[in-house]
PDB file of C-alpha atoms in Angstrom:
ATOM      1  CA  UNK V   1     -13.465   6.489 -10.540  1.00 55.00           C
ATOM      2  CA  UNK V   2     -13.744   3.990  -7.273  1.00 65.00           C
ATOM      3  CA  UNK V   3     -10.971   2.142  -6.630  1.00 74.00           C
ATOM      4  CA  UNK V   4     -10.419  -0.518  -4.199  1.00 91.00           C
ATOM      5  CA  UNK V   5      -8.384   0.006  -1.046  1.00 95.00           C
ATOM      6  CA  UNK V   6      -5.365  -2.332  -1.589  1.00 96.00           C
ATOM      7  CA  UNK V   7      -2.567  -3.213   1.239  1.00 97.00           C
ATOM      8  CA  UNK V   8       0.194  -3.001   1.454  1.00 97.00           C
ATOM      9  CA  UNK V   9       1.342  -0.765  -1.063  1.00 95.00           C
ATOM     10  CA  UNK V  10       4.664  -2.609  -1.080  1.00 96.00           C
ATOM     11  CA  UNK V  11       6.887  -5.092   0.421  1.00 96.00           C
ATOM     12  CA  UNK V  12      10.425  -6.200   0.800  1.00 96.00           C
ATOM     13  CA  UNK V  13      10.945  -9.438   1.781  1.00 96.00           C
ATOM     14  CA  UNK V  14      13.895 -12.208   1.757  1.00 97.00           C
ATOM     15  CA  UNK V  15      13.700 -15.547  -0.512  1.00 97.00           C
ATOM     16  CA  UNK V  16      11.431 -18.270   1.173  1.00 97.00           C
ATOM     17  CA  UNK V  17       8.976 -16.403   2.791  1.00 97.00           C
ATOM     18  CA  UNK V  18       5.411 -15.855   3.051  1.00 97.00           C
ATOM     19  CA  UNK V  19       3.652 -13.102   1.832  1.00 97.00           C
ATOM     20  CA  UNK V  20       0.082 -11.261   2.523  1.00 98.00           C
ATOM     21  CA  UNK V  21      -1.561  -8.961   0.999  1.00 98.00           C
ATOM     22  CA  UNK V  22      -5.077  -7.407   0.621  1.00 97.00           C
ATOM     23  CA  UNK V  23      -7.773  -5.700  -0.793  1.00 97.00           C
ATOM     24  CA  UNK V  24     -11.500  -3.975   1.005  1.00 97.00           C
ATOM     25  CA  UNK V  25     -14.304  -2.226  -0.220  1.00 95.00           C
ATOM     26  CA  UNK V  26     -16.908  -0.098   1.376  1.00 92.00           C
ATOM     27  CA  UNK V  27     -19.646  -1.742  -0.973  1.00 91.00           C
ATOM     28  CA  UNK V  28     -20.062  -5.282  -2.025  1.00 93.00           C
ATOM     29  CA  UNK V  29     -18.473  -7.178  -5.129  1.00 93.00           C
ATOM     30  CA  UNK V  30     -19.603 -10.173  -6.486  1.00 91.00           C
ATOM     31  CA  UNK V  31     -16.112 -11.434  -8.309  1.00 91.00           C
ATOM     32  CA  UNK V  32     -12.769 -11.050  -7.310  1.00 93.00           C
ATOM     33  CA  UNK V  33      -9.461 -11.227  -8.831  1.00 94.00           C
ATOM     34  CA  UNK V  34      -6.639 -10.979  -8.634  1.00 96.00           C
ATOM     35  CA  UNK V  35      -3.486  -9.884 -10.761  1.00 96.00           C
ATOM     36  CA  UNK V  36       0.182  -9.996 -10.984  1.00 97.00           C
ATOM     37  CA  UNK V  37       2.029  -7.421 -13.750  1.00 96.00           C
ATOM     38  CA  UNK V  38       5.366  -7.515 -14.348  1.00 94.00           C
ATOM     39  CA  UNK V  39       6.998  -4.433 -15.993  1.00 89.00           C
ATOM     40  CA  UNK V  40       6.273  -3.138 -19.457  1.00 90.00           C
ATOM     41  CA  UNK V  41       3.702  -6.042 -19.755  1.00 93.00           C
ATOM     42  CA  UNK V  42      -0.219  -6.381 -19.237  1.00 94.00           C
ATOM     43  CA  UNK V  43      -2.112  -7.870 -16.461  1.00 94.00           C
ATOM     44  CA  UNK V  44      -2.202 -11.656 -15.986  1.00 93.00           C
ATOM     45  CA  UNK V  45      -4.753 -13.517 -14.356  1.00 93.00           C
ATOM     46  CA  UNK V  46      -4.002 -15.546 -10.918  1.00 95.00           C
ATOM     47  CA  UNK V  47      -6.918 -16.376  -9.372  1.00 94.00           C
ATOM     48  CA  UNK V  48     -10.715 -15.630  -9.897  1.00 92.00           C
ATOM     49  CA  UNK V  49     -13.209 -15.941  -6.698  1.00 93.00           C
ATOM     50  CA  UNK V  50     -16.873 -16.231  -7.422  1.00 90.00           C
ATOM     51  CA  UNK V  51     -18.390 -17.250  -4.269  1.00 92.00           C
ATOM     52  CA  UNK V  52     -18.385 -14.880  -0.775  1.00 94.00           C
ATOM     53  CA  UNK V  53     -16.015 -17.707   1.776  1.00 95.00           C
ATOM     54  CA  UNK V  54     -14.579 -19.223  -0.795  1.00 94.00           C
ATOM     55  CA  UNK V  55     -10.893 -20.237  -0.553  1.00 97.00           C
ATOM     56  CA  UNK V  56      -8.705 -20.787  -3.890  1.00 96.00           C
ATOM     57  CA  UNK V  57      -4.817 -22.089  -4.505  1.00 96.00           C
ATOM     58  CA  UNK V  58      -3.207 -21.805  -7.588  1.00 95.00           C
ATOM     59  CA  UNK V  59       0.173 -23.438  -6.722  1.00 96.00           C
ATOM     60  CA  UNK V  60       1.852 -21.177  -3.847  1.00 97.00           C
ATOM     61  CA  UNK V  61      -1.006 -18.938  -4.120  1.00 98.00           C
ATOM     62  CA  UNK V  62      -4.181 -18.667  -2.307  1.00 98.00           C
ATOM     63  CA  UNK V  63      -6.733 -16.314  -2.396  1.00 98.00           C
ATOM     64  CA  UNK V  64      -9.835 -15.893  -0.218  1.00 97.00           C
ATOM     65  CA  UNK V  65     -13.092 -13.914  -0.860  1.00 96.00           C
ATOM     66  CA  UNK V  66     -14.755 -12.303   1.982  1.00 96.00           C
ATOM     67  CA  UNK V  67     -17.892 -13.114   3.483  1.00 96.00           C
ATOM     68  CA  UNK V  68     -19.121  -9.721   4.038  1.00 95.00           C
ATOM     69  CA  UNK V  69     -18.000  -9.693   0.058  1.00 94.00           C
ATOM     70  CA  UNK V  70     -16.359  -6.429   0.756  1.00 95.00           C
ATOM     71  CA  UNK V  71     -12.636  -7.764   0.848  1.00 96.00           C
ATOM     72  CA  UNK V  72     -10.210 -10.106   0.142  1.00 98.00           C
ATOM     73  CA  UNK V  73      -6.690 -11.546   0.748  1.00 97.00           C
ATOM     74  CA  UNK V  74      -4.188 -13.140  -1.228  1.00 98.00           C
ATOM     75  CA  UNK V  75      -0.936 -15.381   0.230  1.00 98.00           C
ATOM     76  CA  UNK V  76       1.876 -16.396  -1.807  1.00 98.00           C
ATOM     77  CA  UNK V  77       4.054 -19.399   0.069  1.00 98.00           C
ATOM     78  CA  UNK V  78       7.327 -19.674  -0.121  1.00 98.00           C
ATOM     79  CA  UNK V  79       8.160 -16.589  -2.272  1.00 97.00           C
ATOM     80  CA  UNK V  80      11.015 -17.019  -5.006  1.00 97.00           C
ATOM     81  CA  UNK V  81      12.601 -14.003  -6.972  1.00 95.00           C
ATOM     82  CA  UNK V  82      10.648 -14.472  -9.871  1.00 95.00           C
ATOM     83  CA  UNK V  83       7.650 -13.779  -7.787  1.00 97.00           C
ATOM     84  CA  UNK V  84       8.482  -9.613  -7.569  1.00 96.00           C
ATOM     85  CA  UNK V  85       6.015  -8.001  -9.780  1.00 96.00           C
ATOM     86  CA  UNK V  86       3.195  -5.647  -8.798  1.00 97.00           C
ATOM     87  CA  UNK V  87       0.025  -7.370  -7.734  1.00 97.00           C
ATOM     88  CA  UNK V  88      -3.494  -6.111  -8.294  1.00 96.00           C
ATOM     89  CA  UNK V  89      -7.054  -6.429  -6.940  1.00 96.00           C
ATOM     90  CA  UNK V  90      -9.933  -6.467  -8.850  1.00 94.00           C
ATOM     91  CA  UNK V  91     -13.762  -6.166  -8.093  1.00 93.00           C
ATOM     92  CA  UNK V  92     -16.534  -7.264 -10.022  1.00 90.00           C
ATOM     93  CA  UNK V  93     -20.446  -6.248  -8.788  1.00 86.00           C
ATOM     94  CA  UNK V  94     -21.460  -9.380 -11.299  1.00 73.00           C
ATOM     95  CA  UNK V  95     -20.758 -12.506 -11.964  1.00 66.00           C
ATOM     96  CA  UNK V  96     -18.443 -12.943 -14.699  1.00 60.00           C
ATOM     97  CA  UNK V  97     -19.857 -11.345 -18.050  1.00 64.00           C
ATOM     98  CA  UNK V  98     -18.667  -8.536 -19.503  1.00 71.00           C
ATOM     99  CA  UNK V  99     -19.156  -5.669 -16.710  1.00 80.00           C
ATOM    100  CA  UNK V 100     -15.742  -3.564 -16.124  1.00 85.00           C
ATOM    101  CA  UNK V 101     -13.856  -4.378 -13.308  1.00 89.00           C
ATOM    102  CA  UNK V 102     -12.457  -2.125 -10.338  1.00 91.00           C
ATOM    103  CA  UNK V 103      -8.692  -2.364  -9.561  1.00 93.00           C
ATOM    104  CA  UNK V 104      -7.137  -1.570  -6.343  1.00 94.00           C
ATOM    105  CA  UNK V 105      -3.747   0.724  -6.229  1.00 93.00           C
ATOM    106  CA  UNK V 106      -1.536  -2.342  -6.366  1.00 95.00           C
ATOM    107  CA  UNK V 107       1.231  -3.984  -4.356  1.00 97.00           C
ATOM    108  CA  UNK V 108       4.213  -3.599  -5.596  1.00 96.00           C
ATOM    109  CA  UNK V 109       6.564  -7.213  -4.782  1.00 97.00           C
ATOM    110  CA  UNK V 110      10.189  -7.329  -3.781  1.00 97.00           C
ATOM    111  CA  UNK V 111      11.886 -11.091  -3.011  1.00 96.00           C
ATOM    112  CA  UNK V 112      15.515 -10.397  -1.794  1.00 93.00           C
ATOM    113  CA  UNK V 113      17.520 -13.818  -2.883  1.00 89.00           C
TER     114      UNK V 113
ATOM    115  CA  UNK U   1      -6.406 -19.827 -23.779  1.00 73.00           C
ATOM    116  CA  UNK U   2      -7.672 -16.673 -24.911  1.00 85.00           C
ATOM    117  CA  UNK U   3      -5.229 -14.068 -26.034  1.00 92.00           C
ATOM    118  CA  UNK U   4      -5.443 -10.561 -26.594  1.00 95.00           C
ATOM    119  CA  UNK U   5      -2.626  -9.073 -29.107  1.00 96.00           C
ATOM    120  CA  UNK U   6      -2.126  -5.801 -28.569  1.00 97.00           C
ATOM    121  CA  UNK U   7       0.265  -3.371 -31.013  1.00 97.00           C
ATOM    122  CA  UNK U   8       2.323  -2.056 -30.850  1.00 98.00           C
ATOM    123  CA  UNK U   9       4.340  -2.413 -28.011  1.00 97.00           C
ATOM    124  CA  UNK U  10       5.814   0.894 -28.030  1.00 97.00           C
ATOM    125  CA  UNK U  11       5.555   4.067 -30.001  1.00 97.00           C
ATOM    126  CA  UNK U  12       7.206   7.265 -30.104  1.00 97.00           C
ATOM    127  CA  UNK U  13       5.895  10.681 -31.577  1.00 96.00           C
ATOM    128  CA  UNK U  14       5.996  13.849 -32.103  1.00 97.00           C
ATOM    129  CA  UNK U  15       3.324  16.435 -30.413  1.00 97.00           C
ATOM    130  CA  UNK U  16       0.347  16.659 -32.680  1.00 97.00           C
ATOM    131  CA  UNK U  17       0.318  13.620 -34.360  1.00 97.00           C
ATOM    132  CA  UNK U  18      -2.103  10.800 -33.927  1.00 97.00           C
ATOM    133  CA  UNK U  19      -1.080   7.321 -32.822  1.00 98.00           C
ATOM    134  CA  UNK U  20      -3.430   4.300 -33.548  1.00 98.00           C
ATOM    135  CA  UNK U  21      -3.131   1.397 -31.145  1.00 98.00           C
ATOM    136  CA  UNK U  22      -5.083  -2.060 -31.785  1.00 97.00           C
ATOM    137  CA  UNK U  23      -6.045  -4.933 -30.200  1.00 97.00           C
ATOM    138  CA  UNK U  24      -6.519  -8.233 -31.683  1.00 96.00           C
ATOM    139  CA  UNK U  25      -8.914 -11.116 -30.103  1.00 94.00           C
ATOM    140  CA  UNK U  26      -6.589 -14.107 -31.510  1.00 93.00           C
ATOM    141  CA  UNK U  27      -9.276 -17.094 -30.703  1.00 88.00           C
ATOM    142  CA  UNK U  28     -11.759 -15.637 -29.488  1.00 91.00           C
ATOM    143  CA  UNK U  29     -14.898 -12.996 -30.761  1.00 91.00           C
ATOM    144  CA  UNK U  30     -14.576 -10.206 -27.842  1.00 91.00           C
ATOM    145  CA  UNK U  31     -17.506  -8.671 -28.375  1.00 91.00           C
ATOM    146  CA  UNK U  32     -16.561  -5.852 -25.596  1.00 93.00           C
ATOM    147  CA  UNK U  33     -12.967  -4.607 -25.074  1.00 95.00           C
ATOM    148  CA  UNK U  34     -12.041  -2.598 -22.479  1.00 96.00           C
ATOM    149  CA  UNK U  35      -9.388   0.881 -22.661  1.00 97.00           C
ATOM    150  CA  UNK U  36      -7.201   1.262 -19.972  1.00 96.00           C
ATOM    151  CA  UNK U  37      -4.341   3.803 -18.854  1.00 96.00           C
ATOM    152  CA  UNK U  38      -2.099   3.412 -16.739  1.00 95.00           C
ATOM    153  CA  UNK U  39       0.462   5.997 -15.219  1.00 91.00           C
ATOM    154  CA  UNK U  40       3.760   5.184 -13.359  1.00 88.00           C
ATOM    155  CA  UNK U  41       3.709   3.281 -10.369  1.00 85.00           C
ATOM    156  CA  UNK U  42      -0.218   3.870 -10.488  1.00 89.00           C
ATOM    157  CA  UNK U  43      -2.844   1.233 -10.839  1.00 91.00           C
ATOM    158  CA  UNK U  44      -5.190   0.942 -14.224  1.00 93.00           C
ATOM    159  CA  UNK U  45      -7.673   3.765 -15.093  1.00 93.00           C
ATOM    160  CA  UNK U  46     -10.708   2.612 -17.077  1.00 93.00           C
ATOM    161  CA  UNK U  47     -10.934   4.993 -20.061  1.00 96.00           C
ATOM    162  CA  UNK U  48     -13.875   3.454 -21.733  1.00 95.00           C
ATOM    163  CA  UNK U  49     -15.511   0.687 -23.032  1.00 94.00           C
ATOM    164  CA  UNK U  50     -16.050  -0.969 -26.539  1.00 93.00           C
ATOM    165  CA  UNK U  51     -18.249  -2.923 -28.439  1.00 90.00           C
ATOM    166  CA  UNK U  52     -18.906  -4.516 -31.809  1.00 89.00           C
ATOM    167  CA  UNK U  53     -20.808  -2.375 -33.818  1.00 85.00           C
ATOM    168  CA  UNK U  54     -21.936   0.315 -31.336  1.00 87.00           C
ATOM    169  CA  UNK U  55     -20.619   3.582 -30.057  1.00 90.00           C
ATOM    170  CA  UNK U  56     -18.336   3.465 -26.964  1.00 93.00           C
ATOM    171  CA  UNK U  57     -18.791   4.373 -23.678  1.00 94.00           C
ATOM    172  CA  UNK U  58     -16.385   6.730 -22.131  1.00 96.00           C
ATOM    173  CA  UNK U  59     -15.594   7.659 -17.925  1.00 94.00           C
ATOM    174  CA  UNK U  60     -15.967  10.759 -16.877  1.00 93.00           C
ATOM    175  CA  UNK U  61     -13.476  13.249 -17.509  1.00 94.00           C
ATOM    176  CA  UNK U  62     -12.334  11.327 -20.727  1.00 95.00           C
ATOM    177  CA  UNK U  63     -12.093  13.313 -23.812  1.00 94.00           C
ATOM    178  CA  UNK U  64     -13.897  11.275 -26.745  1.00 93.00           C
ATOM    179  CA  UNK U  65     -12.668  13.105 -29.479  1.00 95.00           C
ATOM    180  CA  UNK U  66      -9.421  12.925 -28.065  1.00 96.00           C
ATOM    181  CA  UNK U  67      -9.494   9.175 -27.646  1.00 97.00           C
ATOM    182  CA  UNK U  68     -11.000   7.674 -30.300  1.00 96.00           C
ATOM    183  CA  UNK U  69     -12.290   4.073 -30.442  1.00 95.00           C
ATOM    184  CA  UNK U  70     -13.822   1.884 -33.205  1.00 93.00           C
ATOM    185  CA  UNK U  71     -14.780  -1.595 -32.593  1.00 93.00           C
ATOM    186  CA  UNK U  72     -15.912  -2.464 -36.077  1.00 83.00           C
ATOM    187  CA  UNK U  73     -15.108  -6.476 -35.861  1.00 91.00           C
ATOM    188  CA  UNK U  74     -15.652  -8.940 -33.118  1.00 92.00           C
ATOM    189  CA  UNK U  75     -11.835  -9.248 -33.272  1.00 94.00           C
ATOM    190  CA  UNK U  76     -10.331  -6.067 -33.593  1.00 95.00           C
ATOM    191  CA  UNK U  77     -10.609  -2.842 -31.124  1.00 96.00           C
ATOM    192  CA  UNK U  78      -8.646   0.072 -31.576  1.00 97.00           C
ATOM    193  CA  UNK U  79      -7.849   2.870 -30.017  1.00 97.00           C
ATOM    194  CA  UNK U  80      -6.474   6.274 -31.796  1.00 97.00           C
ATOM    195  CA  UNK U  81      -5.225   8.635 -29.928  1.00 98.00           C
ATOM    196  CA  UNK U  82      -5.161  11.877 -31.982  1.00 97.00           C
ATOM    197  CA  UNK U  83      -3.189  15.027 -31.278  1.00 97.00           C
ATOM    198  CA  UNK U  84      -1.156  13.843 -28.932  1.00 97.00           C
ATOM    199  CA  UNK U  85       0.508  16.117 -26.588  1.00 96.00           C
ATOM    200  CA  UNK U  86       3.179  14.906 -23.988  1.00 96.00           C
ATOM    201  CA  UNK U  87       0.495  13.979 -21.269  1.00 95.00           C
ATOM    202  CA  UNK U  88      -0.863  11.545 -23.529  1.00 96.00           C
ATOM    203  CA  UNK U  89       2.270   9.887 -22.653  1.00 97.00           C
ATOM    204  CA  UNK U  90       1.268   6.822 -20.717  1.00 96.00           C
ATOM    205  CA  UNK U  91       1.068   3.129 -21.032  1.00 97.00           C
ATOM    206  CA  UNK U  92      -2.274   1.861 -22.723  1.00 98.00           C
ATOM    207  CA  UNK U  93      -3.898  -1.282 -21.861  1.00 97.00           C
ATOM    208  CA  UNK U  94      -6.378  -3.001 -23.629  1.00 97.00           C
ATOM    209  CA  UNK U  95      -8.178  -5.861 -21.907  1.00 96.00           C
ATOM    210  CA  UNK U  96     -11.393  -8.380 -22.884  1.00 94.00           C
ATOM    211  CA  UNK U  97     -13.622 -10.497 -21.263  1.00 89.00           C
ATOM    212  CA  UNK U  98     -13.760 -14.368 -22.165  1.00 85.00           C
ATOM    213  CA  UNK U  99     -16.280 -16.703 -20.915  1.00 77.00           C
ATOM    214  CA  UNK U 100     -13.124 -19.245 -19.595  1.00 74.00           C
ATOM    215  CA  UNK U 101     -10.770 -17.051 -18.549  1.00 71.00           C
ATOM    216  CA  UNK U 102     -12.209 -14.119 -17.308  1.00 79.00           C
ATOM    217  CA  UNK U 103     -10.325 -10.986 -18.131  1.00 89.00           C
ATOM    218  CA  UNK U 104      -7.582 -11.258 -21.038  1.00 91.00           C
ATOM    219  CA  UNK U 105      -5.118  -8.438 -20.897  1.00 95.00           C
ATOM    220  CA  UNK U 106      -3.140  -7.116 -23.713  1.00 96.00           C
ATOM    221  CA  UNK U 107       0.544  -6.526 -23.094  1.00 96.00           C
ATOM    222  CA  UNK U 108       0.337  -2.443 -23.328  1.00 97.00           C
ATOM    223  CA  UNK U 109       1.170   0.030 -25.681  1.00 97.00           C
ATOM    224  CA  UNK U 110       4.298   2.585 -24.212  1.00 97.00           C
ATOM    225  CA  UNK U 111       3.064   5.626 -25.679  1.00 97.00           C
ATOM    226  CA  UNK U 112       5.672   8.736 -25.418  1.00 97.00           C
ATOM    227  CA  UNK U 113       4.946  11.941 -27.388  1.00 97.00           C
ATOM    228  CA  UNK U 114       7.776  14.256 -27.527  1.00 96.00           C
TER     229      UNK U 114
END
């Protein structure tokens, strides 16, 4: 099935620094999301985007949708080890309700102390 | 918030036996629950799709009688795979859509047949 086209596919960075990753589509999503999964576990929700431009924080985390609506971005400040995790896009062609979502390939998160 | 128990967290079996997997809507009615699978280091792979009191909807390429799904409550999903061989070996995620929090994920199922 389609996936989205998630970057990078991983990272290694030190304690304390910033991190950016992304996600694009060649067709246009309505909702995006985005995920963090840490081994052995499901996916848990970080932040939802509903609107094309629209800019989110959810602590050290911010997320941006797109206004072409065919990508988006999300930064994590100030990283801290329990940050590493894999991190996942998801896409949306509606608006909320119960149509099945798109995930990108991930990006997988390691925060050197 | 909403929560999504899913069971159990790991199995083990032999080749040719069937393993059941469930997911429970805890406070919630999740009227649609999605099937996921997801292989190492890979991202998830919608399998199919669920809902109360109607037949499921499978992706292409996924064996229904292989995967079997019943969604006979607006709380419980479940999803039997039957005659498993060791491919079916993969980590199952269940997942459902709330009207607050978006997308509720359960916390997998390690399936490894042997």
């Amino acid at each position: 099935g389609q996936q989205l086209n998630q970057s990078p596919q991983s990272m290694f960075i030190q304690e304390g620094e910033d991190v950016s990753m992304n996600c694009t589509s060649s067709s246009i999503f309505n909702t995006w999301l985005w995920y963090k999964q840490d081994p052995g576990e499901g996916p848990v929700l970080l932040i939802a985007l509903y609107k094309a431009g629209e800019l989110t924080s959810n602590g050290r985390l911010t997320a941006q949708f797109g206004i072409t609506r065919k990508d988006s971005f999300l930064n994590i400040s100030a990283s801290i080890p329990s940050d590493v995790g894999i991190y996942f896009c998801a896409g949306q062609r509606g608006q909320g309700g119960s149509e099945k979502l798109v995930f990108g390939k991930g990006t997988k998160l390691t925060v050197n102390p | 918030g909403a929560v999504v128990s899913q069971h159990p967290s790991r199995v083990i079996c032999k080749s040719g036996t069937s393993v059941k997997i469930e997911c429970r809507s805890l406070d919630f009615q999740a009227t649609t629950m999605f099937w996921y699978r997801q292989f190492p280091k890979q991202s998830l792979m919608l399998m199919a799709t669920s809902n109360e009191g109607s037949k499921a909807t499978y992706e292409q390429g996924v064996e229904k009688d292989k995967f079997l799904i019943n969604h006979a409550s607006l709380t419980l999903s479940t999803l039997t795979v039957t005659s498993a061989h060791p491919e079916d070996s993969s980590f199952y995620i269940c997942s459902a859509p709330t009207r607050e929090y978006g997308y509720t994920f359960g916390s997998g199922t390690r399936l490894t047949v042997v």
